[in-house]
Amino acid sequence: MLLLLFLLPLLIVLTFKANNILTKYRKFKRILVFSYKLPGPSITELIRKKGKIDYLPWILACRDKYGKRFTAWFGKELILFLTTPDDVKDMLSNPNLLQKSKVYEFMQPWLGQGLLTSSGAKWIKNRKLLTSAFHFNILKLYQKSMEECSDILVKKLSEVTDERPVDIQAYSTLIALDVICETAMGVRMNFQENNNAEYIKSTKTICEIMHTRAISPFLKIPLFFNMSSYRKRQDDALHVIHGQTRRILELRRKKLMNDNITMDDILSNDDNGIGRMKGKLAFLDLLLLSQREGNDLTDENIREEVDTFMFEGHDTVSSALAFAIYELSQHTDIQEQVYQEAVEFEGHESECMKYLEAVIKETLRLYPSVPGFARLTTENTKIGDLIVPHGILLHTSAYALHRNPEIFTDPDTFNPERFINGTDIPNYAYVPFSAGPRNCIGQKFAMIELKVTLAKILRHYEILPVSGYEPILSSFVTLKSVNGLQVGFKKDVRNKMIEVP
């Protein structure tokens, strides 16, 4: 009897484990059978490359070799690559495809369950709550901070107007950080004046660690990561970043306690409500007001969303800004047209600047700040005529989609006119801000910042090409050039009424 009492729990545990193993086997078998339906590089080919795949040219080569859909095994994960607008639409517009790839889990120590990393009901609640933060009336208030930060950039560039090569990526990162700090947290950090600040170092450290974990088969495993030196470096960096956000959160809360203002005041067209803020409006203020008005927001929820806005708002914009400046340096005729428009619309950059907007759109076509999007299927999913079983990662490359010669004539050529002449671009053929339910909530914010900064630069300087230089593109979360983005600057004498701030 005692033996039976001992064996019964053991039998239950073994049965449970056997059922679990059988379930996983059946799931893997379904995925394995599906993988045979489509072409793609073999596991042997990927192993030979030893993980050293240059993603951008690789995905273009695979599209040319295997067709519009192809699959590839990365470790135990099967990825289905989609390269046509119709397939991309089925992926990005599907309300049931909201879960991102596991790579985003490496961001959670930093960003928690913010808008970028959350999924399901939490993401839906966050998205609904944060939409009001990007109301047009609020975006207009952010423009003042953007202009002031651009003034500092113009002043910094006056130190390098001898036409020698300058890596504009370094400058674009610092101004984007300045702008996002003022608009997200309501504080001026002066990164452009002090580019060795501890916050910048900590942010770079976190990004480097995320990249390392994403490509390392060992560091992806929590046990090995926690035993490595990377864990301590991550903890030290997060102590700085999270500590900064929490300190500012308390300072802004104390300030708001003395302000008699509601969210309705901010979203109205009445400037009197905004005036009572007694200072600049910040994204953090909106969250604190939402919390005060009864929304289900803890201080940690607010911290996660502010840190998410800080990350997404500076890394993507800095990439787009740097590539736009580089392309303007390569095309003097295009630069001249943007200059003329920048002079005409000085102080009104949030209005329609048709040509500059086309330049930004064309920049994001050739150099999408986020070069790829991924969604994990959590149920059987229809993509075109294909039924994709759950457990497969769907991936679309904005970089490859935007360089499809069947959609964009002469796709490797920088040509803003394609966004002016009413070119019929199919839906979901151009997705620099993603699309569908999980599209970028801050795309209007980004466009205003890019317009303000580029117009300000061009009203003061001529941007020059660097002979013999070619960027080397690389991507992880955002698109960068590993050898910088080299341009030259020359003080512009065409508009003599404008002086460097």
Short mmCIF file of C-alpha atoms in Angstrom, two decimals:
data_model
loop_
_atom_site.label_atom_id
_atom_site.label_comp_id
_atom_site.label_asym_id
_atom_site.label_seq_id
_atom_site.Cartn_x
_atom_site.Cartn_y
_atom_site.Cartn_z
CA MET A 1 0.00 0.00 0.00
CA LEU A 2 2.81 2.40 0.95
CA LEU A 3 4.62 1.51 -2.27
CA LEU A 4 1.48 2.29 -4.25
CA LEU A 5 1.12 5.68 -2.51
CA PHE A 6 4.73 6.42 -3.45
CA LEU A 7 4.46 5.26 -7.05
CA LEU A 8 1.15 6.98 -7.82
CA PRO A 9 2.47 10.59 -7.65
CA LEU A 10 5.55 9.51 -9.59
CA LEU A 11 3.34 7.95 -12.25
CA ILE A 12 1.26 11.14 -12.49
CA VAL A 13 4.40 13.27 -12.91
CA LEU A 14 5.83 10.93 -15.56
CA THR A 15 2.50 10.87 -17.41
CA PHE A 16 2.35 14.66 -17.34
CA LYS A 17 5.93 14.94 -18.67
CA ALA A 18 5.24 12.34 -21.36
CA ASN A 19 2.14 14.26 -22.51
CA ASN A 20 4.15 17.48 -22.52
CA ILE A 21 6.91 15.91 -24.61
CA LEU A 22 4.32 14.40 -26.97
CA THR A 23 2.61 17.78 -27.39
CA LYS A 24 5.93 19.47 -28.18
CA TYR A 25 6.80 16.68 -30.63
CA ARG A 26 3.50 17.06 -32.46
CA LYS A 27 3.97 20.83 -32.63
CA PHE A 28 7.52 20.45 -33.95
CA LYS A 29 6.38 17.83 -36.47
CA ARG A 30 3.74 20.21 -37.85
CA ILE A 31 6.37 22.92 -38.24
CA LEU A 32 8.84 20.47 -39.81
CA VAL A 33 6.26 19.27 -42.35
CA PHE A 34 5.41 22.88 -43.18
CA SER A 35 9.09 23.73 -43.74
CA TYR A 36 9.21 21.23 -46.63
CA LYS A 37 6.49 23.12 -48.51
CA LEU A 38 8.63 26.17 -49.24
CA PRO A 39 12.17 26.72 -50.55
CA GLY A 40 14.94 28.32 -48.56
CA PRO A 41 18.57 27.98 -47.49
CA SER A 42 19.42 24.64 -45.93
CA ILE A 43 20.49 24.18 -42.33
CA THR A 44 23.88 23.03 -43.61
CA GLU A 45 24.32 26.27 -45.55
CA LEU A 46 23.46 28.36 -42.49
CA ILE A 47 25.82 26.33 -40.29
CA ARG A 48 28.65 26.88 -42.78
CA LYS A 49 28.16 30.61 -42.41
CA LYS A 50 28.66 30.14 -38.64
CA GLY A 51 26.12 32.80 -37.80
CA LYS A 52 28.01 35.45 -39.80
CA ILE A 53 25.10 36.36 -42.05
CA ASP A 54 25.06 39.91 -43.36
CA TYR A 55 21.30 40.27 -43.05
CA LEU A 56 20.58 42.99 -45.61
CA PRO A 57 22.29 41.58 -48.73
CA TRP A 58 21.45 38.04 -47.59
CA ILE A 59 17.71 38.65 -47.60
CA LEU A 60 17.85 40.30 -51.03
CA ALA A 61 19.83 37.34 -52.37
CA CYS A 62 17.37 34.85 -50.86
CA ARG A 63 14.42 36.69 -52.38
CA ASP A 64 16.08 36.56 -55.80
CA LYS A 65 17.03 32.88 -55.41
CA TYR A 66 14.00 31.36 -53.67
CA GLY A 67 11.12 33.65 -54.60
CA LYS A 68 8.54 35.73 -52.73
CA ARG A 69 8.30 33.33 -49.78
CA PHE A 70 11.08 31.30 -48.25
CA THR A 71 11.88 29.67 -44.93
CA ALA A 72 15.06 29.29 -42.88
CA TRP A 73 15.90 27.49 -39.65
CA PHE A 74 17.70 29.59 -37.05
CA GLY A 75 18.43 27.21 -34.22
CA LYS A 76 15.15 25.47 -33.36
CA GLU A 77 13.06 28.35 -34.74
CA LEU A 78 11.59 28.28 -38.24
CA ILE A 79 11.22 31.70 -39.85
CA LEU A 80 8.93 32.32 -42.80
CA PHE A 81 10.11 35.35 -44.80
CA LEU A 82 7.46 37.37 -46.65
CA THR A 83 8.44 39.82 -49.38
CA THR A 84 5.27 40.89 -51.24
CA PRO A 85 2.79 43.63 -50.25
CA ASP A 86 -0.15 41.18 -50.17
CA ASP A 87 1.64 38.81 -47.78
CA VAL A 88 2.91 41.70 -45.67
CA LYS A 89 -0.65 43.03 -45.43
CA ASP A 90 -1.90 39.65 -44.22
CA MET A 91 0.81 39.65 -41.58
CA LEU A 92 0.76 43.23 -40.30
CA SER A 93 -3.00 43.84 -40.49
CA ASN A 94 -3.96 40.64 -38.67
CA PRO A 95 -5.32 41.63 -35.21
CA ASN A 96 -4.36 38.19 -33.88
CA LEU A 97 -0.70 38.61 -34.83
CA LEU A 98 0.46 40.92 -32.06
CA GLN A 99 3.20 38.86 -30.42
CA LYS A 100 6.72 39.85 -31.45
CA SER A 101 9.83 37.69 -31.72
CA LYS A 102 11.76 36.44 -28.69
CA VAL A 103 14.53 38.95 -29.39
CA TYR A 104 12.33 41.56 -27.75
CA GLU A 105 12.52 39.59 -24.51
CA PHE A 106 16.11 40.80 -24.19
CA MET A 107 14.74 44.36 -24.01
CA GLN A 108 12.42 43.62 -21.10
CA PRO A 109 14.97 44.21 -18.31
CA TRP A 110 15.20 47.76 -19.69
CA LEU A 111 11.72 48.45 -21.10
CA GLY A 112 9.62 46.06 -19.03
CA GLN A 113 6.16 45.54 -20.50
CA GLY A 114 6.00 48.86 -22.32
CA LEU A 115 4.30 49.44 -25.64
CA LEU A 116 7.19 48.01 -27.69
CA THR A 117 7.59 44.72 -25.80
CA SER A 118 4.10 43.95 -24.46
CA SER A 119 1.44 41.92 -26.25
CA GLY A 120 -2.14 40.77 -25.82
CA ALA A 121 -4.53 42.61 -23.52
CA LYS A 122 -1.74 44.64 -21.90
CA TRP A 123 -0.58 45.98 -25.26
CA ILE A 124 -4.16 46.85 -26.29
CA LYS A 125 -4.69 48.78 -23.04
CA ASN A 126 -1.33 50.58 -23.35
CA ARG A 127 -1.91 51.51 -26.98
CA LYS A 128 -5.34 52.98 -26.27
CA LEU A 129 -4.03 54.97 -23.31
CA LEU A 130 -0.96 56.37 -25.09
CA THR A 131 -2.69 57.39 -28.31
CA SER A 132 -3.73 60.70 -26.73
CA ALA A 133 -0.05 61.57 -26.15
CA PHE A 134 0.37 61.98 -29.91
CA HIS A 135 -2.61 64.24 -30.49
CA PHE A 136 -1.73 66.96 -33.03
CA ASN A 137 -2.16 69.75 -30.45
CA ILE A 138 0.41 68.07 -28.23
CA LEU A 139 2.84 67.48 -31.09
CA LYS A 140 2.78 71.22 -31.84
CA LEU A 141 3.93 71.87 -28.27
CA TYR A 142 6.88 69.52 -28.70
CA GLN A 143 8.10 71.52 -31.70
CA LYS A 144 9.56 74.28 -29.51
CA SER A 145 11.91 71.77 -27.85
CA MET A 146 12.86 70.38 -31.26
CA GLU A 147 13.75 73.86 -32.53
CA GLU A 148 15.87 74.69 -29.48
CA CYS A 149 17.79 71.40 -29.76
CA SER A 150 18.29 72.04 -33.49
CA ASP A 151 19.76 75.45 -32.63
CA ILE A 152 22.38 73.69 -30.50
CA LEU A 153 23.17 71.30 -33.36
CA VAL A 154 23.63 74.21 -35.77
CA LYS A 155 26.03 75.80 -33.29
CA LYS A 156 27.99 72.55 -32.88
CA LEU A 157 28.28 72.13 -36.65
CA SER A 158 29.84 75.61 -36.90
CA GLU A 159 32.93 74.01 -35.35
CA VAL A 160 33.35 71.66 -38.35
CA THR A 161 32.59 73.89 -41.34
CA ASP A 162 36.03 73.49 -42.88
CA GLU A 163 34.59 70.82 -45.22
CA ARG A 164 36.57 67.99 -43.60
CA PRO A 165 34.74 64.63 -43.24
CA VAL A 166 32.38 64.43 -40.27
CA ASP A 167 30.49 61.35 -39.02
CA ILE A 168 26.97 62.76 -38.90
CA GLN A 169 25.70 59.67 -37.08
CA ALA A 170 27.43 60.89 -33.91
CA TYR A 171 25.67 64.26 -34.12
CA SER A 172 22.27 62.82 -35.03
CA THR A 173 22.33 60.49 -32.02
CA LEU A 174 23.03 63.31 -29.58
CA ILE A 175 20.38 65.69 -30.90
CA ALA A 176 17.81 62.89 -30.94
CA LEU A 177 18.65 62.14 -27.30
CA ASP A 178 18.31 65.83 -26.39
CA VAL A 179 14.92 66.08 -28.10
CA ILE A 180 13.55 62.88 -26.60
CA CYS A 181 14.68 63.81 -23.09
CA GLU A 182 12.92 67.15 -23.26
CA THR A 183 9.75 65.77 -24.82
CA ALA A 184 9.60 62.47 -22.92
CA MET A 185 10.73 63.62 -19.47
CA GLY A 186 10.62 67.41 -19.57
CA VAL A 187 14.31 67.90 -18.73
CA ARG A 188 17.27 69.18 -20.70
CA MET A 189 20.18 66.75 -20.49
CA ASN A 190 22.53 68.67 -22.85
CA PHE A 191 23.88 65.55 -24.52
CA GLN A 192 25.13 67.62 -27.45
CA GLU A 193 27.30 69.63 -25.07
CA ASN A 194 28.35 66.65 -22.94
CA ASN A 195 28.47 63.55 -25.10
CA ASN A 196 30.25 61.48 -22.45
CA ALA A 197 27.32 61.62 -20.03
CA GLU A 198 26.79 58.50 -17.93
CA TYR A 199 23.26 58.07 -19.31
CA ILE A 200 24.56 57.81 -22.89
CA LYS A 201 27.20 55.27 -21.88
CA SER A 202 24.58 53.19 -20.09
CA THR A 203 22.20 53.32 -23.05
CA LYS A 204 24.97 52.20 -25.43
CA THR A 205 25.90 49.39 -23.06
CA ILE A 206 22.33 48.07 -22.94
CA CYS A 207 22.00 48.18 -26.75
CA GLU A 208 25.31 46.36 -27.19
CA ILE A 209 24.29 43.66 -24.71
CA MET A 210 20.92 43.17 -26.46
CA HIS A 211 22.72 42.76 -29.78
CA THR A 212 25.22 40.30 -28.32
CA ARG A 213 22.48 38.16 -26.77
CA ALA A 214 20.50 38.14 -30.03
CA ILE A 215 23.38 36.58 -32.00
CA SER A 216 24.88 34.35 -29.29
CA PRO A 217 23.35 30.86 -28.92
CA PHE A 218 24.71 30.62 -25.36
CA LEU A 219 23.80 34.06 -24.03
CA LYS A 220 20.22 33.57 -25.20
CA ILE A 221 19.93 31.03 -22.38
CA PRO A 222 19.15 32.88 -19.12
CA LEU A 223 21.35 30.58 -17.01
CA PHE A 224 24.47 31.25 -19.08
CA PHE A 225 23.70 34.96 -19.40
CA ASN A 226 23.25 35.35 -15.65
CA MET A 227 26.61 33.63 -15.05
CA SER A 228 28.42 35.90 -17.52
CA SER A 229 29.97 39.34 -17.00
CA TYR A 230 27.27 40.76 -19.28
CA ARG A 231 24.70 40.39 -16.50
CA LYS A 232 26.61 42.70 -14.14
CA ARG A 233 27.21 45.22 -16.91
CA GLN A 234 23.51 45.17 -17.69
CA ASP A 235 22.53 45.63 -14.03
CA ASP A 236 24.94 48.57 -13.63
CA ALA A 237 23.61 50.27 -16.77
CA LEU A 238 19.98 49.72 -15.77
CA HIS A 239 20.69 51.19 -12.34
CA VAL A 240 21.70 54.43 -14.08
CA ILE A 241 18.86 54.49 -16.64
CA HIS A 242 16.01 53.46 -14.37
CA GLY A 243 17.29 55.64 -11.54
CA GLN A 244 17.28 58.68 -13.82
CA THR A 245 13.72 58.04 -14.99
CA ARG A 246 12.39 57.46 -11.48
CA ARG A 247 14.02 60.63 -10.12
CA ILE A 248 12.52 62.72 -12.89
CA LEU A 249 9.14 61.04 -12.41
CA GLU A 250 9.02 62.29 -8.83
CA LEU A 251 10.14 65.79 -9.80
CA ARG A 252 7.46 66.10 -12.49
CA ARG A 253 4.78 64.75 -10.15
CA LYS A 254 5.59 67.43 -7.55
CA LYS A 255 5.40 70.09 -10.26
CA LEU A 256 2.03 68.86 -11.50
CA MET A 257 0.57 68.92 -7.99
CA ASN A 258 0.51 72.72 -8.24
CA ASP A 259 -1.04 72.84 -11.72
CA ASN A 260 -4.81 72.96 -12.08
CA ILE A 261 -4.98 71.24 -15.45
CA THR A 262 -6.72 68.18 -16.88
CA MET A 263 -6.15 65.99 -19.91
CA ASP A 264 -9.17 67.63 -21.56
CA ASP A 265 -7.44 71.00 -21.23
CA ILE A 266 -4.39 69.69 -23.09
CA LEU A 267 -6.37 68.06 -25.89
CA SER A 268 -8.58 71.11 -26.44
CA ASN A 269 -7.73 73.98 -28.76
CA ASP A 270 -7.69 76.38 -25.82
CA ASP A 271 -4.16 77.67 -25.21
CA ASN A 272 -5.12 78.80 -21.70
CA GLY A 273 -5.09 75.23 -20.45
CA ILE A 274 -1.59 74.66 -21.78
CA GLY A 275 -0.41 77.96 -20.35
CA ARG A 276 -1.14 76.76 -16.83
CA MET A 277 1.57 74.11 -17.25
CA LYS A 278 4.10 76.89 -16.52
CA GLY A 279 6.69 75.24 -18.71
CA LYS A 280 7.07 72.67 -21.48
CA LEU A 281 4.75 69.73 -21.77
CA ALA A 282 6.35 66.28 -21.50
CA PHE A 283 5.18 62.78 -22.38
CA LEU A 284 5.75 61.91 -18.72
CA ASP A 285 3.32 64.67 -17.67
CA LEU A 286 0.57 63.11 -19.75
CA LEU A 287 1.09 59.75 -18.08
CA LEU A 288 1.10 61.31 -14.62
CA LEU A 289 -2.11 63.21 -15.43
CA SER A 290 -3.68 59.97 -16.66
CA GLN A 291 -2.65 58.28 -13.44
CA ARG A 292 -4.11 61.14 -11.39
CA GLU A 293 -7.38 60.95 -13.31
CA GLY A 294 -7.90 57.31 -12.41
CA ASN A 295 -6.25 55.30 -15.17
CA ASP A 296 -4.76 51.99 -14.05
CA LEU A 297 -1.10 53.09 -14.12
CA THR A 298 1.52 52.29 -11.51
CA ASP A 299 4.75 54.26 -11.24
CA GLU A 300 6.56 51.26 -12.74
CA ASN A 301 4.14 51.22 -15.70
CA ILE A 302 4.94 54.90 -16.27
CA ARG A 303 8.67 54.26 -16.00
CA GLU A 304 8.41 51.47 -18.61
CA GLU A 305 6.54 53.65 -21.09
CA VAL A 306 8.89 56.61 -20.66
CA ASP A 307 11.95 54.39 -21.14
CA THR A 308 10.30 52.84 -24.21
CA PHE A 309 9.64 56.28 -25.67
CA MET A 310 13.24 57.24 -24.90
CA PHE A 311 14.61 54.19 -26.73
CA GLU A 312 12.31 54.19 -29.75
CA GLY A 313 12.23 57.95 -30.08
CA HIS A 314 15.96 58.53 -30.30
CA ASP A 315 17.39 55.47 -32.05
CA THR A 316 15.02 55.44 -35.01
CA VAL A 317 14.98 59.21 -35.56
CA SER A 318 18.77 59.49 -35.33
CA SER A 319 19.10 56.80 -38.02
CA ALA A 320 16.66 58.53 -40.40
CA LEU A 321 18.22 61.96 -39.78
CA ALA A 322 21.76 60.76 -40.48
CA PHE A 323 20.83 58.94 -43.70
CA ALA A 324 18.80 61.92 -44.95
CA ILE A 325 21.78 64.24 -44.43
CA TYR A 326 24.04 61.74 -46.19
CA GLU A 327 21.74 61.49 -49.23
CA LEU A 328 21.40 65.28 -49.43
CA SER A 329 25.19 65.49 -49.53
CA GLN A 330 25.16 63.18 -52.56
CA HIS A 331 22.51 65.11 -54.52
CA THR A 332 23.14 68.87 -54.73
CA ASP A 333 20.09 69.46 -56.97
CA ILE A 334 17.78 67.84 -54.41
CA GLN A 335 19.51 69.70 -51.59
CA GLU A 336 18.91 73.02 -53.35
CA GLN A 337 15.18 72.35 -53.65
CA VAL A 338 14.93 71.44 -49.99
CA TYR A 339 16.87 74.59 -49.08
CA GLN A 340 14.45 76.81 -50.99
CA GLU A 341 11.49 75.19 -49.25
CA ALA A 342 13.21 75.41 -45.82
CA VAL A 343 13.67 79.18 -46.22
CA GLU A 344 10.05 79.60 -47.33
CA PHE A 345 8.60 77.63 -44.40
CA GLU A 346 10.89 78.86 -41.62
CA GLY A 347 9.01 78.61 -38.32
CA HIS A 348 6.20 76.57 -39.91
CA GLU A 349 7.87 73.19 -40.30
CA SER A 350 4.88 71.30 -38.88
CA GLU A 351 2.91 72.43 -41.94
CA CYS A 352 3.07 70.66 -45.29
CA MET A 353 6.59 70.91 -46.70
CA LYS A 354 5.92 68.78 -49.72
CA TYR A 355 9.44 68.35 -51.03
CA LEU A 356 11.19 67.87 -47.68
CA GLU A 357 8.57 65.30 -46.70
CA ALA A 358 9.27 63.47 -49.97
CA VAL A 359 13.02 63.50 -49.19
CA ILE A 360 12.34 62.00 -45.75
CA LYS A 361 10.01 59.36 -47.19
CA GLU A 362 12.56 58.41 -49.84
CA THR A 363 15.26 58.21 -47.18
CA LEU A 364 13.08 55.84 -45.17
CA ARG A 365 12.41 53.80 -48.29
CA LEU A 366 16.10 53.19 -48.92
CA TYR A 367 17.11 53.14 -45.25
CA PRO A 368 14.13 52.08 -43.10
CA SER A 369 15.12 52.81 -39.50
CA VAL A 370 13.63 49.47 -38.46
CA PRO A 371 14.63 47.21 -41.37
CA GLY A 372 12.45 44.24 -40.43
CA PHE A 373 9.35 43.22 -38.48
CA ALA A 374 8.49 39.84 -36.99
CA ARG A 375 5.36 38.27 -35.53
CA LEU A 376 4.97 34.90 -33.83
CA THR A 377 1.95 32.84 -34.86
CA THR A 378 -0.04 31.72 -31.82
CA GLU A 379 -2.67 29.94 -33.92
CA ASN A 380 -2.98 28.64 -37.47
CA THR A 381 -2.75 31.77 -39.64
CA LYS A 382 -3.72 32.41 -43.26
CA ILE A 383 -1.13 34.22 -45.39
CA GLY A 384 -2.45 34.45 -48.93
CA ASP A 385 -3.19 30.89 -50.04
CA LEU A 386 -0.94 29.46 -47.30
CA ILE A 387 -2.03 28.15 -43.90
CA VAL A 388 0.84 28.74 -41.46
CA PRO A 389 0.79 26.57 -38.30
CA HIS A 390 1.22 28.17 -34.90
CA GLY A 391 4.74 28.43 -33.52
CA ILE A 392 6.32 29.89 -36.67
CA LEU A 393 7.93 33.32 -36.78
CA LEU A 394 6.71 35.46 -39.68
CA HIS A 395 9.22 38.02 -40.87
CA THR A 396 8.99 40.84 -43.37
CA SER A 397 11.96 42.93 -44.42
CA ALA A 398 11.06 46.57 -45.02
CA TYR A 399 14.54 46.90 -46.53
CA ALA A 400 13.84 44.22 -49.18
CA LEU A 401 10.24 45.29 -49.71
CA HIS A 402 11.29 48.89 -50.40
CA ARG A 403 13.90 47.76 -52.92
CA ASN A 404 11.60 45.57 -54.97
CA PRO A 405 12.11 46.52 -58.66
CA GLU A 406 8.57 45.33 -59.47
CA ILE A 407 7.21 48.11 -57.24
CA PHE A 408 9.85 50.84 -57.28
CA THR A 409 11.48 51.68 -60.61
CA ASP A 410 15.27 51.83 -60.31
CA PRO A 411 14.93 50.93 -56.60
CA ASP A 412 18.54 51.68 -55.55
CA THR A 413 18.34 55.28 -56.77
CA PHE A 414 17.49 58.10 -54.35
CA ASN A 415 14.54 59.80 -56.03
CA PRO A 416 12.10 61.84 -53.87
CA GLU A 417 9.99 62.56 -56.95
CA ARG A 418 8.43 59.11 -56.63
CA PHE A 419 6.55 60.47 -53.58
CA ILE A 420 5.50 63.70 -55.31
CA ASN A 421 4.29 62.69 -58.74
CA GLY A 422 1.40 60.59 -57.44
CA THR A 423 3.19 57.30 -58.04
CA ASP A 424 0.77 54.48 -57.32
CA ILE A 425 2.54 52.65 -54.51
CA PRO A 426 0.50 49.60 -53.43
CA ASN A 427 -0.69 49.40 -49.85
CA TYR A 428 1.85 47.65 -47.60
CA ALA A 429 4.62 48.09 -50.20
CA TYR A 430 6.04 50.96 -48.15
CA VAL A 431 6.13 50.32 -44.39
CA PRO A 432 8.91 52.39 -42.74
CA PHE A 433 6.73 52.79 -39.62
CA SER A 434 5.29 49.27 -39.84
CA ALA A 435 1.54 49.10 -40.47
CA GLY A 436 -1.67 47.72 -39.05
CA PRO A 437 -2.48 47.53 -35.32
CA ARG A 438 1.18 47.67 -34.22
CA ASN A 439 2.27 50.54 -36.45
CA CYS A 440 4.58 53.15 -34.93
CA ILE A 441 2.54 55.37 -32.62
CA GLY A 442 5.17 58.13 -32.85
CA GLN A 443 5.49 58.48 -36.62
CA LYS A 444 4.02 62.01 -36.74
CA PHE A 445 6.33 63.03 -33.91
CA ALA A 446 9.30 61.66 -35.87
CA MET A 447 8.30 63.45 -39.09
CA ILE A 448 8.03 66.82 -37.35
CA GLU A 449 11.41 66.36 -35.65
CA LEU A 450 13.07 65.37 -38.92
CA LYS A 451 11.57 68.33 -40.78
CA VAL A 452 12.52 70.85 -38.10
CA THR A 453 16.11 69.59 -37.82
CA LEU A 454 16.82 69.17 -41.53
CA ALA A 455 15.32 72.56 -42.41
CA LYS A 456 17.36 74.25 -39.68
CA ILE A 457 20.62 72.67 -40.90
CA LEU A 458 19.99 73.58 -44.54
CA ARG A 459 19.21 77.19 -43.72
CA HIS A 460 22.75 77.49 -42.34
CA TYR A 461 24.98 75.02 -44.16
CA GLU A 462 25.66 73.41 -47.47
CA ILE A 463 26.15 69.66 -47.04
CA LEU A 464 29.04 68.27 -49.06
CA PRO A 465 29.88 64.74 -50.23
CA VAL A 466 33.05 62.95 -49.11
CA SER A 467 35.02 61.61 -52.06
CA GLY A 468 35.58 57.86 -52.12
CA TYR A 469 33.33 57.14 -49.14
CA GLU A 470 30.59 54.48 -49.18
CA PRO A 471 28.50 53.52 -46.14
CA ILE A 472 28.47 49.92 -44.92
CA LEU A 473 24.97 49.10 -43.73
CA SER A 474 24.25 46.91 -40.76
CA SER A 475 21.12 46.20 -38.78
CA PHE A 476 20.00 44.82 -35.46
CA VAL A 477 17.02 46.73 -34.15
CA THR A 478 17.76 49.90 -36.16
CA LEU A 479 19.68 50.52 -39.36
CA LYS A 480 23.16 52.03 -39.03
CA SER A 481 26.36 52.40 -41.03
CA VAL A 482 29.24 50.57 -39.34
CA ASN A 483 31.79 52.96 -40.86
CA GLY A 484 29.84 56.07 -39.91
CA LEU A 485 28.08 58.41 -42.33
CA GLN A 486 30.67 60.80 -43.68
CA VAL A 487 29.68 64.26 -44.95
CA GLY A 488 31.22 67.73 -45.01
CA PHE A 489 29.74 71.09 -44.01
CA LYS A 490 30.23 74.53 -45.51
CA LYS A 491 28.70 77.73 -44.14
CA ASP A 492 25.89 78.77 -46.46
CA VAL A 493 26.09 82.38 -47.67
CA ARG A 494 22.91 82.31 -49.76
CA ASN A 495 20.64 83.38 -46.89
CA LYS A 496 22.71 86.09 -45.23
CA MET A 497 19.91 87.12 -42.88
CA ILE A 498 20.33 83.89 -40.91
CA GLU A 499 23.01 83.74 -38.26
CA VAL A 500 24.28 80.74 -36.32
CA PRO A 501 22.54 80.71 -32.90
#
